[in-house]
Short mmCIF file of C-alpha atoms in Angstrom, two decimals:
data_model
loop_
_atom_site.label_atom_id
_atom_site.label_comp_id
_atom_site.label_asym_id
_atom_site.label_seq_id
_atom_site.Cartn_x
_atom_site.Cartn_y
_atom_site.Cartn_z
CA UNK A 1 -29.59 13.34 5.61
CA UNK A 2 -29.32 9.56 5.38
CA UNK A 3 -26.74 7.28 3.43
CA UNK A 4 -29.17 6.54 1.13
CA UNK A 5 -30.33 9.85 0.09
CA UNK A 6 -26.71 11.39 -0.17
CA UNK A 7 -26.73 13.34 -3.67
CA UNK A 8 -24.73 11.33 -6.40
CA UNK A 9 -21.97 14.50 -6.70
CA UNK A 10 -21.02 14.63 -3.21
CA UNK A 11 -20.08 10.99 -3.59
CA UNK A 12 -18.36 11.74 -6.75
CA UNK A 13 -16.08 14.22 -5.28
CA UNK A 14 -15.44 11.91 -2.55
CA UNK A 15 -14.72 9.02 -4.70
CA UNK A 16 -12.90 10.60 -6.65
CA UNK A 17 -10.26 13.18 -4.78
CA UNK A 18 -9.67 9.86 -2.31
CA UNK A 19 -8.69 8.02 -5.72
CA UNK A 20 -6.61 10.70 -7.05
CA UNK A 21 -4.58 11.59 -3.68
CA UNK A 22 -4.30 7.81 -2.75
CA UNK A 23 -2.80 7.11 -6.54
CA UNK A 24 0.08 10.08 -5.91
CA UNK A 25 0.66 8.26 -2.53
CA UNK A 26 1.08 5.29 -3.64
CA UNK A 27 3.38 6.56 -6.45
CA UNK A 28 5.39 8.44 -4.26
CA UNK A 29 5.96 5.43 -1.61
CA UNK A 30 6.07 2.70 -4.44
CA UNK A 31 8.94 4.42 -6.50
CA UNK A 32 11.25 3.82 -3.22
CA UNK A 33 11.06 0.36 -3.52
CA UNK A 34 11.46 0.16 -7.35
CA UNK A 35 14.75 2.35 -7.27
CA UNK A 36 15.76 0.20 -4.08
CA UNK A 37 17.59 -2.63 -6.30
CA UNK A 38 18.13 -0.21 -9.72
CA UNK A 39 19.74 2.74 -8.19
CA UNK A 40 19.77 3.05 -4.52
CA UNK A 41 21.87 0.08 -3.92
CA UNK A 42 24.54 1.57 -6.14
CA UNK A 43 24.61 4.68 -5.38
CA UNK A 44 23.97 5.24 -1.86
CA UNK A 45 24.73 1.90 0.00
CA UNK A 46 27.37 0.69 -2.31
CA UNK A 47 29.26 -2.53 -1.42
CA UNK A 48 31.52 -4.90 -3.58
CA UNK A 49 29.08 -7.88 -3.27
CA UNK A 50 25.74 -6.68 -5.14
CA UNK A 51 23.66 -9.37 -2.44
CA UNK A 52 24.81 -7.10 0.09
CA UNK A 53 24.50 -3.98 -0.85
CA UNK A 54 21.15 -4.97 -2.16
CA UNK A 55 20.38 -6.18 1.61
CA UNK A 56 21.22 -3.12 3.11
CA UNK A 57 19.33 -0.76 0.56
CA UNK A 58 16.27 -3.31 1.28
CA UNK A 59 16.83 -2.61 4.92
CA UNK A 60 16.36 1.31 4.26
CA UNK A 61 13.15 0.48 2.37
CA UNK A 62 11.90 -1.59 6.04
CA UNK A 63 12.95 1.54 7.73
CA UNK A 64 9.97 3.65 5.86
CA UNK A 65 7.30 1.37 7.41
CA UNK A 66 8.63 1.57 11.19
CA UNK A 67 7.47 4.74 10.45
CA UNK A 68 3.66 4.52 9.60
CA UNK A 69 2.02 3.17 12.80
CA UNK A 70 3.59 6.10 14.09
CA UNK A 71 2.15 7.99 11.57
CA UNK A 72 -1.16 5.71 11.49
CA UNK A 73 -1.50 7.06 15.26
CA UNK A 74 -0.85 10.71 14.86
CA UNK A 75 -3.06 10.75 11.79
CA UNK A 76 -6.12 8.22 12.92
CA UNK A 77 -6.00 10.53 16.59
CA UNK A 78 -6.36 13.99 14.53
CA UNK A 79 -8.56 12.05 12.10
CA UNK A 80 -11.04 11.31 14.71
CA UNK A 81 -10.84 14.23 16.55
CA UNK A 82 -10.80 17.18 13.87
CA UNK A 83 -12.13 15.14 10.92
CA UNK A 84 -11.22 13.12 7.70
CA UNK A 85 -10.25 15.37 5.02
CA UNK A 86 -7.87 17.38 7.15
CA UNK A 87 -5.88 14.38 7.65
CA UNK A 88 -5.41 13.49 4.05
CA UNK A 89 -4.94 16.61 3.14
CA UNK A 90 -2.56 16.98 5.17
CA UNK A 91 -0.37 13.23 4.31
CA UNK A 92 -0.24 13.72 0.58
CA UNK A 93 1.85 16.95 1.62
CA UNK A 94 4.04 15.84 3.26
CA UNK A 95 4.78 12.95 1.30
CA UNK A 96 4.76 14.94 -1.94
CA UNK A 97 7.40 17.21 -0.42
CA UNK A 98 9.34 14.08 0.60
CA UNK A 99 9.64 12.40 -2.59
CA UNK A 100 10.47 15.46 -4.83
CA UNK A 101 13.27 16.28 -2.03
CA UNK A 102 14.75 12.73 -3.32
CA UNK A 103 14.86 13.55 -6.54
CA UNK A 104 17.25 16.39 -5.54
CA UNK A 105 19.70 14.70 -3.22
CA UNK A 106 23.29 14.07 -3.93
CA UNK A 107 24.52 10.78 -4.04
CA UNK A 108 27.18 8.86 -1.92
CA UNK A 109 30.10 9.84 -3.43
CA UNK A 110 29.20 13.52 -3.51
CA UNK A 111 28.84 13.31 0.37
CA UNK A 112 29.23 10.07 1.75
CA UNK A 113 27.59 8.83 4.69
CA UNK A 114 25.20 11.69 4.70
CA UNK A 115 23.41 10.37 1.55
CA UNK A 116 22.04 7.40 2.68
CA UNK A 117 21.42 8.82 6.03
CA UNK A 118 19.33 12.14 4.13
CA UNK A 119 17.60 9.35 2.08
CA UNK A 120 16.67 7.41 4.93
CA UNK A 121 15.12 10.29 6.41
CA UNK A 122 12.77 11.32 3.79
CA UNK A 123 11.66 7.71 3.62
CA UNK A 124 10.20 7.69 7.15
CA UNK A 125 8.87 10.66 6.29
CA UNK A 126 7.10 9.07 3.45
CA UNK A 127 6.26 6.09 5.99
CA UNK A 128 4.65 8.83 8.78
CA UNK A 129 2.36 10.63 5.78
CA UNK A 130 1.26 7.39 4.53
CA UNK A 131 0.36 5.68 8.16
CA UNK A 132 -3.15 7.52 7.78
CA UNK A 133 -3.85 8.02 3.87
CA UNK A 134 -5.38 4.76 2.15
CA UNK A 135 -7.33 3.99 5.73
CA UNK A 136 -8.33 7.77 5.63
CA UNK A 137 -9.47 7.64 1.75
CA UNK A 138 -11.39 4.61 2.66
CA UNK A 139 -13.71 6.02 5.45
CA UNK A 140 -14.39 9.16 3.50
CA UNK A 141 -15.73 6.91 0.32
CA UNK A 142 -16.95 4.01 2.81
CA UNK A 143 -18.92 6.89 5.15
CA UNK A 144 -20.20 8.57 2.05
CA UNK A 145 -21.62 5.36 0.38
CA UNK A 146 -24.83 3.46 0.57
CA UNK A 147 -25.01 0.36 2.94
CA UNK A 148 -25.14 -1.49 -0.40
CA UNK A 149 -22.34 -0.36 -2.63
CA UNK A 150 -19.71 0.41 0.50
CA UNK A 151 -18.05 -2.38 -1.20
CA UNK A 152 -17.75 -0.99 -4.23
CA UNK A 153 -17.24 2.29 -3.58
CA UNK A 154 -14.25 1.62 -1.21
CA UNK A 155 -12.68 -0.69 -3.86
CA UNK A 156 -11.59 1.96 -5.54
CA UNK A 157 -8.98 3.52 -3.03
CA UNK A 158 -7.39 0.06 -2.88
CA UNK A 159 -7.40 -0.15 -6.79
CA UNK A 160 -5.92 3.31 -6.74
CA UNK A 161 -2.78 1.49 -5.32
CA UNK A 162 -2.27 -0.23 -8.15
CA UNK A 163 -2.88 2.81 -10.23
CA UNK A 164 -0.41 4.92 -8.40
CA UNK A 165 2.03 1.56 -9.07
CA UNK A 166 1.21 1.48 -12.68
CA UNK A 167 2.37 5.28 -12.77
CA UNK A 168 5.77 4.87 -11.33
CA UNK A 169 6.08 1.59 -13.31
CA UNK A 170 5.65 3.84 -16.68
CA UNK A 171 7.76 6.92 -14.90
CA UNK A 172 10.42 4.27 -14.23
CA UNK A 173 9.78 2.51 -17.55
CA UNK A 174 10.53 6.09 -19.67
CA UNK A 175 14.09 6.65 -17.90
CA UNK A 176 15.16 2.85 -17.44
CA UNK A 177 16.46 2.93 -21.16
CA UNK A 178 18.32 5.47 -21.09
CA UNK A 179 22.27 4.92 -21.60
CA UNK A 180 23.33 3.65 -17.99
CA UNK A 181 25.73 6.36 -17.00
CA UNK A 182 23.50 9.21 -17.60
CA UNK A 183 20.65 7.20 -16.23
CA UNK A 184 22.40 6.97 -12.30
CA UNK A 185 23.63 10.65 -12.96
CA UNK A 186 20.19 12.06 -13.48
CA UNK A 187 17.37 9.90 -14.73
CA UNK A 188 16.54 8.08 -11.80
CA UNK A 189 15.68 11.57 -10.21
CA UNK A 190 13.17 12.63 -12.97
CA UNK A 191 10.27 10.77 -11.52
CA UNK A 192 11.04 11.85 -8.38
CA UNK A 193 10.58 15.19 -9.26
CA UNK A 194 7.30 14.41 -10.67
CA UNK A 195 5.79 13.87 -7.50
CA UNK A 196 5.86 18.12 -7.38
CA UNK A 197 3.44 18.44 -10.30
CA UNK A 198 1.34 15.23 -9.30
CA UNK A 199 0.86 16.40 -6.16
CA UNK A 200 -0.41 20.47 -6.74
CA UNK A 201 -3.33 18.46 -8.49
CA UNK A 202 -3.90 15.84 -5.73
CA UNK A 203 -4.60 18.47 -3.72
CA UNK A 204 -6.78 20.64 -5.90
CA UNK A 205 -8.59 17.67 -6.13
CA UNK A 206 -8.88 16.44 -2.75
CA UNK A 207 -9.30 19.94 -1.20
CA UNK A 208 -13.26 20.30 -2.89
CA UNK A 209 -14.76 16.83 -1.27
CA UNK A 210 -16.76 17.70 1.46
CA UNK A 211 -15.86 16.29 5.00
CA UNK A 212 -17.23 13.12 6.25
CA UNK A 213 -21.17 12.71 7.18
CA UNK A 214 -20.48 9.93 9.84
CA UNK A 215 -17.47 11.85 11.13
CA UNK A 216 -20.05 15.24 11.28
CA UNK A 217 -22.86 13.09 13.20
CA UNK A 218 -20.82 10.77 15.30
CA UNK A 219 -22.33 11.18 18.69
CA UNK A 220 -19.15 10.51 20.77
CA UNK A 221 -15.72 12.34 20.62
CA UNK A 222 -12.89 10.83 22.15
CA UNK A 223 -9.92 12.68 24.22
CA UNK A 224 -7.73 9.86 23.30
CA UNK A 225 -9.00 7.44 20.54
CA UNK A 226 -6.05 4.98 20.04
CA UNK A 227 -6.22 4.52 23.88
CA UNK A 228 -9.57 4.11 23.72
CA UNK A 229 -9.16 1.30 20.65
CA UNK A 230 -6.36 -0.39 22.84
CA UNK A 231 -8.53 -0.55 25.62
CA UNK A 232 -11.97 -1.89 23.90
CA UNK A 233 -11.22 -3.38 21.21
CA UNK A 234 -7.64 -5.57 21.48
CA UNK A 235 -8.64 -8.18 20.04
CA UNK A 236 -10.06 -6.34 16.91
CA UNK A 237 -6.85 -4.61 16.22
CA UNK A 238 -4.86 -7.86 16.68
CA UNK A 239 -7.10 -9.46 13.99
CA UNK A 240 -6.73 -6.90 12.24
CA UNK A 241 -3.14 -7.00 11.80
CA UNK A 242 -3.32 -10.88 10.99
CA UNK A 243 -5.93 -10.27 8.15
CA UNK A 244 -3.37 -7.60 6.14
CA UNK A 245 -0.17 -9.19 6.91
CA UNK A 246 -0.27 -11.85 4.07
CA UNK A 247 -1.56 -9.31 2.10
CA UNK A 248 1.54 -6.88 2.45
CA UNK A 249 3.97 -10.17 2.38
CA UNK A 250 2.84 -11.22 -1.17
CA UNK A 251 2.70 -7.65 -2.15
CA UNK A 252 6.25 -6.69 -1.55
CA UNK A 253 7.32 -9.34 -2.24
CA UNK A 254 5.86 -9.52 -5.70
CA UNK A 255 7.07 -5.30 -6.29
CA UNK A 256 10.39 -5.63 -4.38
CA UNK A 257 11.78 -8.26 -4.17
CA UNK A 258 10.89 -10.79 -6.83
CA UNK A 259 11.86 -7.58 -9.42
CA UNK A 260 15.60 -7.71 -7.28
CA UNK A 261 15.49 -11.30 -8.14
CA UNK A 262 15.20 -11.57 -11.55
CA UNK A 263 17.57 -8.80 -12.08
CA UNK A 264 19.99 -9.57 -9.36
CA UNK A 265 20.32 -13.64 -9.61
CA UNK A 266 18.52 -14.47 -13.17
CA UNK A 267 20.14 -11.48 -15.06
CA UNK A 268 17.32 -10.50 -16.58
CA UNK A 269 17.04 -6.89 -17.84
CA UNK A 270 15.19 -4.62 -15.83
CA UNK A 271 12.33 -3.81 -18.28
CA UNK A 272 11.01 -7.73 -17.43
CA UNK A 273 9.88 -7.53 -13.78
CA UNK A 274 8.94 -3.44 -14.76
CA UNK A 275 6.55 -4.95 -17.25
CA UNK A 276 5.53 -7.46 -15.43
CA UNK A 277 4.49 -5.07 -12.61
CA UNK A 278 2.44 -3.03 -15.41
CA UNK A 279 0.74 -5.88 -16.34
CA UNK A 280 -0.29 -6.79 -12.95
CA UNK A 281 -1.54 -3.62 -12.24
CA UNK A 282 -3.81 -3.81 -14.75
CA UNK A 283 -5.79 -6.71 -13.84
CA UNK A 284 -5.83 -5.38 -10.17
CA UNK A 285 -7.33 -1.90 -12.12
CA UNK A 286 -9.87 -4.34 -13.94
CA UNK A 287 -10.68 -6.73 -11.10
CA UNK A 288 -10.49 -4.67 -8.41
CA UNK A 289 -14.44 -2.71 -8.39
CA UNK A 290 -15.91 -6.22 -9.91
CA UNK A 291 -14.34 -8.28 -6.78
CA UNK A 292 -15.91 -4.99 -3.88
CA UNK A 293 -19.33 -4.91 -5.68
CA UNK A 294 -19.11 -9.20 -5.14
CA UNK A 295 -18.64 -8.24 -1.59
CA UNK A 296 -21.09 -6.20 -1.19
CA UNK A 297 -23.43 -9.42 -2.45
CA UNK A 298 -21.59 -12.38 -0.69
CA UNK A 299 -19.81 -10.83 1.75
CA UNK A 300 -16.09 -9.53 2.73
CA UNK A 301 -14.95 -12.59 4.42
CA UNK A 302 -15.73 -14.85 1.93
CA UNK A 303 -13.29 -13.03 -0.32
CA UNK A 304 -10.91 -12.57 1.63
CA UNK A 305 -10.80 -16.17 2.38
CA UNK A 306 -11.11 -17.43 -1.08
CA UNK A 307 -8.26 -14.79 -2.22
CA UNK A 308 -5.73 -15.86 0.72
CA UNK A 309 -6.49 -19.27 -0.21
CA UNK A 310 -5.85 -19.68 -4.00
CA UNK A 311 -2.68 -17.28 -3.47
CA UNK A 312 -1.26 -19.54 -1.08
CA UNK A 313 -1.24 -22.02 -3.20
CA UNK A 314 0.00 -20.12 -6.16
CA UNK A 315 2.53 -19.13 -4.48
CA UNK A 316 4.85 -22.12 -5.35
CA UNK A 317 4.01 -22.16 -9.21
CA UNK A 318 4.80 -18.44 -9.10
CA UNK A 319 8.37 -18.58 -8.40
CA UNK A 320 8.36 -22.20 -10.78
CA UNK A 321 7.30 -19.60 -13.55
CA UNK A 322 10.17 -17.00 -12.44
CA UNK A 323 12.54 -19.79 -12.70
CA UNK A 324 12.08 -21.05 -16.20
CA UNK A 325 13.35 -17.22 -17.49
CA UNK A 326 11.24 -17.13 -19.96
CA UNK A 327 9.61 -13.57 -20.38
CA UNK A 328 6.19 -14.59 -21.41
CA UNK A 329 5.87 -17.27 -18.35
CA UNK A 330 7.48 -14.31 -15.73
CA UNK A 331 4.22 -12.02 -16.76
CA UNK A 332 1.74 -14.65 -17.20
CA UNK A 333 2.68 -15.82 -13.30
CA UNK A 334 2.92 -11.84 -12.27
CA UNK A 335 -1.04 -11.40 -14.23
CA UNK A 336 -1.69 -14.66 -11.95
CA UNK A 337 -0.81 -13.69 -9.00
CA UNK A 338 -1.80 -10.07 -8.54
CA UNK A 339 -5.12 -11.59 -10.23
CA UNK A 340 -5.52 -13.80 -6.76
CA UNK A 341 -4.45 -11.32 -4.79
CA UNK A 342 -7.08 -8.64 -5.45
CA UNK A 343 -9.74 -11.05 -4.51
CA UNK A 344 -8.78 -10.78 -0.79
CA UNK A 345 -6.93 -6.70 -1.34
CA UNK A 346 -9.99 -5.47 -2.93
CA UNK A 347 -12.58 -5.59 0.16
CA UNK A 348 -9.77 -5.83 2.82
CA UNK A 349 -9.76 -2.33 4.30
CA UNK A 350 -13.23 -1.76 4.16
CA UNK A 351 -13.84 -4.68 6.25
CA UNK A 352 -10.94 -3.77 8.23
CA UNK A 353 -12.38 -0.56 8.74
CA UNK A 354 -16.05 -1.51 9.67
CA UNK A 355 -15.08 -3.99 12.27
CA UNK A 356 -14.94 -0.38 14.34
CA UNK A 357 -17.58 2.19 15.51
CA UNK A 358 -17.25 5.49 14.01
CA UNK A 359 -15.90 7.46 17.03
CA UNK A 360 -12.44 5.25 16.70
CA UNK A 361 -12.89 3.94 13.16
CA UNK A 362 -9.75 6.16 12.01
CA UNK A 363 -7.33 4.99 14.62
CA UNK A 364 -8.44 1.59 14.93
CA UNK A 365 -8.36 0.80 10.99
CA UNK A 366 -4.87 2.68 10.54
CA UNK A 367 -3.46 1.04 13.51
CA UNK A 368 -4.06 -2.55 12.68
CA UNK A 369 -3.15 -1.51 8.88
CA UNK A 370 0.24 -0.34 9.37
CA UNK A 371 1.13 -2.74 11.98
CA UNK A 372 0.23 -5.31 9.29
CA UNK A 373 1.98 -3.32 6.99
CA UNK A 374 4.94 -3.20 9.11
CA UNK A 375 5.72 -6.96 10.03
CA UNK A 376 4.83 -8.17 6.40
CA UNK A 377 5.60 -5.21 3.83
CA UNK A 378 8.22 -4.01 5.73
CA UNK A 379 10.10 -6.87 6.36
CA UNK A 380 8.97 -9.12 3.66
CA UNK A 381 12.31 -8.02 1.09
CA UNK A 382 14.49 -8.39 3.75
CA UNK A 383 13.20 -12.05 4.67
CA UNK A 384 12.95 -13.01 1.42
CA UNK A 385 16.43 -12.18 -0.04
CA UNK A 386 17.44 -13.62 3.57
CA UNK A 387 16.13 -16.94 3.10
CA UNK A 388 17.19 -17.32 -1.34
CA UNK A 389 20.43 -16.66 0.08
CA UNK A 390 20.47 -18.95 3.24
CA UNK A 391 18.27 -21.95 1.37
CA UNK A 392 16.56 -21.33 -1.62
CA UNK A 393 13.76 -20.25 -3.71
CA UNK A 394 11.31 -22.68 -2.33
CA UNK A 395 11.68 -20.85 1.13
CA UNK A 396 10.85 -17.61 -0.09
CA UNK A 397 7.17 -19.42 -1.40
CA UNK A 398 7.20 -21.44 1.50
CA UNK A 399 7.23 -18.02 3.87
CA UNK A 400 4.74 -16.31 1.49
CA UNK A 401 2.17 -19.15 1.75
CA UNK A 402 2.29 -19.73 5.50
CA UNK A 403 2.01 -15.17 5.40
CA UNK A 404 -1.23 -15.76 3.33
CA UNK A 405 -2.99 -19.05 5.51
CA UNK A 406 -1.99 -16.30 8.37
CA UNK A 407 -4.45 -14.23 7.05
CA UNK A 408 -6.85 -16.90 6.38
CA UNK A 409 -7.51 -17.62 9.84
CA UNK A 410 -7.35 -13.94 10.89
CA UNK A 411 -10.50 -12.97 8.74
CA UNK A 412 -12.36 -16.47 9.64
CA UNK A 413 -12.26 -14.51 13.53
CA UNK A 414 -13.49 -11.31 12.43
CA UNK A 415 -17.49 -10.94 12.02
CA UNK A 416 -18.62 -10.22 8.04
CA UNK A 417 -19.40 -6.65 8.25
CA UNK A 418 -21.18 -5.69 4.42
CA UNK A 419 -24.56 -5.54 6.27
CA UNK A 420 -23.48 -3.09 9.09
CA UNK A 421 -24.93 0.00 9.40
CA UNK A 422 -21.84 1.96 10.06
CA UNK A 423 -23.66 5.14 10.88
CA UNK A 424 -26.12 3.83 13.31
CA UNK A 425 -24.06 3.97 16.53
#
C-alpha cells in the first residue's frame, strides 16, 4: 500500500495518539521547569540569597537534558530496530511514573540532602524517556502521511508541545493562588500527581495506532544504527544540532527563565509570566498547522529561515517589553515572540527528520534533537541568569539572537526536504 492510498483512519489514529502522548510529555517535562523558580528553589535547594538558590535549582533543571541523548540513543536504536510505537509507548511510561513520583517526595527539610538528590533523579529520568518521544511521534505521523501534507501532519506533534505547556500552565495556574504556606506544603504536588491519570489515557490512546508503514517496508535493518548515523552521515547530525539549538535557547529561555525574571528581579506576581506562557501557547496552537501546511507549499527551509530571522531580531524588543513592567506589554511581547518562533518550530523536526533514510531516521533525528536540546535548552537558564547577573539584560538578548542566526546558517546547509519521497529508499 502506498502513502497516498493509506486509509484516512489509520492516519487519524496516528495523528492523533502521537498528539495526545507527546502533550502528557511535554506536560510532564515542562512542569519541572515551571516549579524550578516557584517551589523547587525553596524547598529543595534552599540558600539565603534567592539568585543563588535559583542558580542551583536551574542547574538541576540542565541536569534532565544530559540525560536525553542518552535516552535519544537507547530509544532511536530500539526504534529502528523493533519499531516506532514500541518506543513511545514505552517513554510516556516511564516519564509518567517519574513525574507522579515527584509529586510524592518529601522536601528538604523532611530529609535533607536526599531531596534534591531523589528529585534530581527522577528528572533524568524524565530527560532519558523524553530523548526519543517528540522525534518518535514525528516519524509515525510523518511515515503515515502523504508526500504532500507531511508538513502538516507532523506540525501537530510540535504544536502538541505547546499544548502539553498550556496544560501545566492551567495545572500550575489552579494551585498558584492558593494561600502560600499551604501552597509549598501540598499544592505544588497536585499537578504532579496528575501526570498518573493523564498518562493511563495517553496510553490507551497511543496503544491502538498501528505501527509504522516505512518502518514495516524498510529494506535495510541495522545491527547498530547510531553507529551507522555517526559513520555516514556526520555532517547531517552536526547540522542538525545547529538548526534546533536556537530553537531550544529562545524556548527556555522564554518558559524558564524570563518567568524567574520577572518574578525574581521585577517582583512581579507569578500569575504574569504564567499567563503570559498561556497566551503564547495559544498562538503556537493556532499558528502552528497553518505555518507546516506553508511548508509543505514553499518549503521547510524557507521557514525556518524566515522564523530564526525575525526572532533574532525580536529578541531585543522582547526583553525592552519585559522591562517596562507593565502586564499588558509582558504578554503582548510573550504573543510576539512565541508567534516568530513557531514559524521556524513548526516544520523543524520534520525536516530534521527527513534529512535521513528510513533505516536510521529514528536515531539520526533524536540524536541531533537532543544534542540541540542539550547545549541550548539545557543550558540556556543557566546562561541566561549567568550573564543578567554578570552584565545585564541586554546580554541575555544578545546570547539569544546570536543562538537563533546559529540556526540560520545551520538550515541554509541542509537540503529542503518537503519533496522527498521518504519511503522510496
Amino acid at each position: 500500500m502506498t502513502v497516498e492510498s493509506r486509509p484516512g483512519p489509520a492516519l487519524l489514529r496516528v495523528t492523533i495518539g502521537s498528539f495526545a502522548g507527546t502533550v502528557i510529555e511535554q506536560y510532564d517535562f515542562l512542569l519541572y521547569g515551571f516549579m524550578t523558580a516557584l517551589v523547587f528553589n525553596t524547598l529543595f535547594f534552599p540558600s539565603s540569597d534567592p539568585t543563588v538558590g535559583t542558580l542551583v535549582a536551574f542547574a538541576g533543571f540542565a541536569i534532565g537534558f544530559v540525560a536525553r541523548p542518552v535516552g535519544a540513543i537507547v530509544a532511536g536504536h530500539y526504534g529502528d530496530r523493533i519499531g516506532r510505537k514500541s518506543m513511545l509507548v514505552m517513554t510516556l511510561l516511564v516519564a509518567g511514573l517519574a513525574t507522579t513520583a515527584m509529586g510524592l517526595l518529601p522536601t528538604y527539610d523532611s530529609i535533607g540532602i536526599w531531596a534534591p538528590v531523589l528529585l534530581i533523579t527522577l528528572r533524568i529520568v524524565q530527560g532519558f524517556s523524553y530523548g526519543g518521544e517528540v522525534t518518535g511521534a514525528v516519524l509515525m505521523t510523518t511515515e503515515f502521511a502523504p508526500r504532500h501534507r507531511r508538513g502538516y501532519v507532523g506540525s501537530f506533534v510540535p504544536t502538541a508541545g505547546p499544548a502539553g505547556l498550556l496544560l501545566a500552565t492551567v495545572a500550575i495556574m489552579a494551585v498558584a493562588g492558593m494561600d502560600r504556606a499551604d501552597f509549598l506544603s501540598y499544592g505544588w504536588r497536585i499537578p504532579f500527581l496528575l501526570s498518573a491519570v493523564l498518562v493511563l489515557v495517553g496510553l490507551a490512546v497511543r496503544a491502538t495506532a498501528p505501527e509504522s508503514p516505512a518502518f514495516v517496508g524498510a529494506r535495510t535493518r541495522h545491527s547498530a544504527p547510531v553507529l551507522e548515523v555517526f559513520r555516514r552521515h556526520t555532517r547531517t547530525v552536526l547540522l542538525g544540532v545547529g538548526t534546533g539549538f536556537g530553537f531550544y535557547v529562545i524556548f527556555y529561555v522564554l518558559l524558564v527563565f524570563a518567568g524567574s525574571y520577572l518574578t525574581v528581579q521585577l517582583k512581579l506576581p507569578a500569575q504574569v509570566p504564567l499567563i503570559a506562557v498561556a497566551i503564547g501557547s495559544v498562538v503556537v496552537i493556532v499558528l502552528g498547522p497553518l505555518c507546516g501546511r506553508l511548508s509543505d507549499r514553499f518549503g521547510r527551509r524557507p521557514l525556518i529561515v524566515t522564523g530564526s530571522a525575525v526572532s533574532a531580531l525580536f529578541s531585543f524588543g522582547f526583553f525592552a517589553l519585559l522591562g517596562t513592567g507593565s502586564t499588558a506589554l509582558i504578554h503582548l511581547g510573550y504573543a510576539l515572540a512565541f508567534g516568530f518562533m513557531t514559524i521556524m518550530y513548526s516544520p523543524l523536526i520534520t525536516f530534521i527528520a527527513e534529512q535521513f533514510p528510513t533505516a536510521v531516521r529514528f536515531s539520526g533525528a533524536s540524536v541531533a534533537g537532543q544534542i540541540g536540546a542539550v547545549l541550548g535548552g539545557g543550558l540556556a537558564p543557566l546562561i541566561a541568569t549567568a550573564l543578567l547577573t554578570a552584565v545585564g539584560i541586554q546580554a541575555v538578548a544578545a546570547y539569544v539572537c546570536a543562538s537563533l542566526l546559529v540556526s540560520l546558517a545551520c538550515a541554509l546547509a541542509l537540503k529542503e526536504t518537503n519533496r522527498t519521497d521518504i519511503l522510496a529508499e
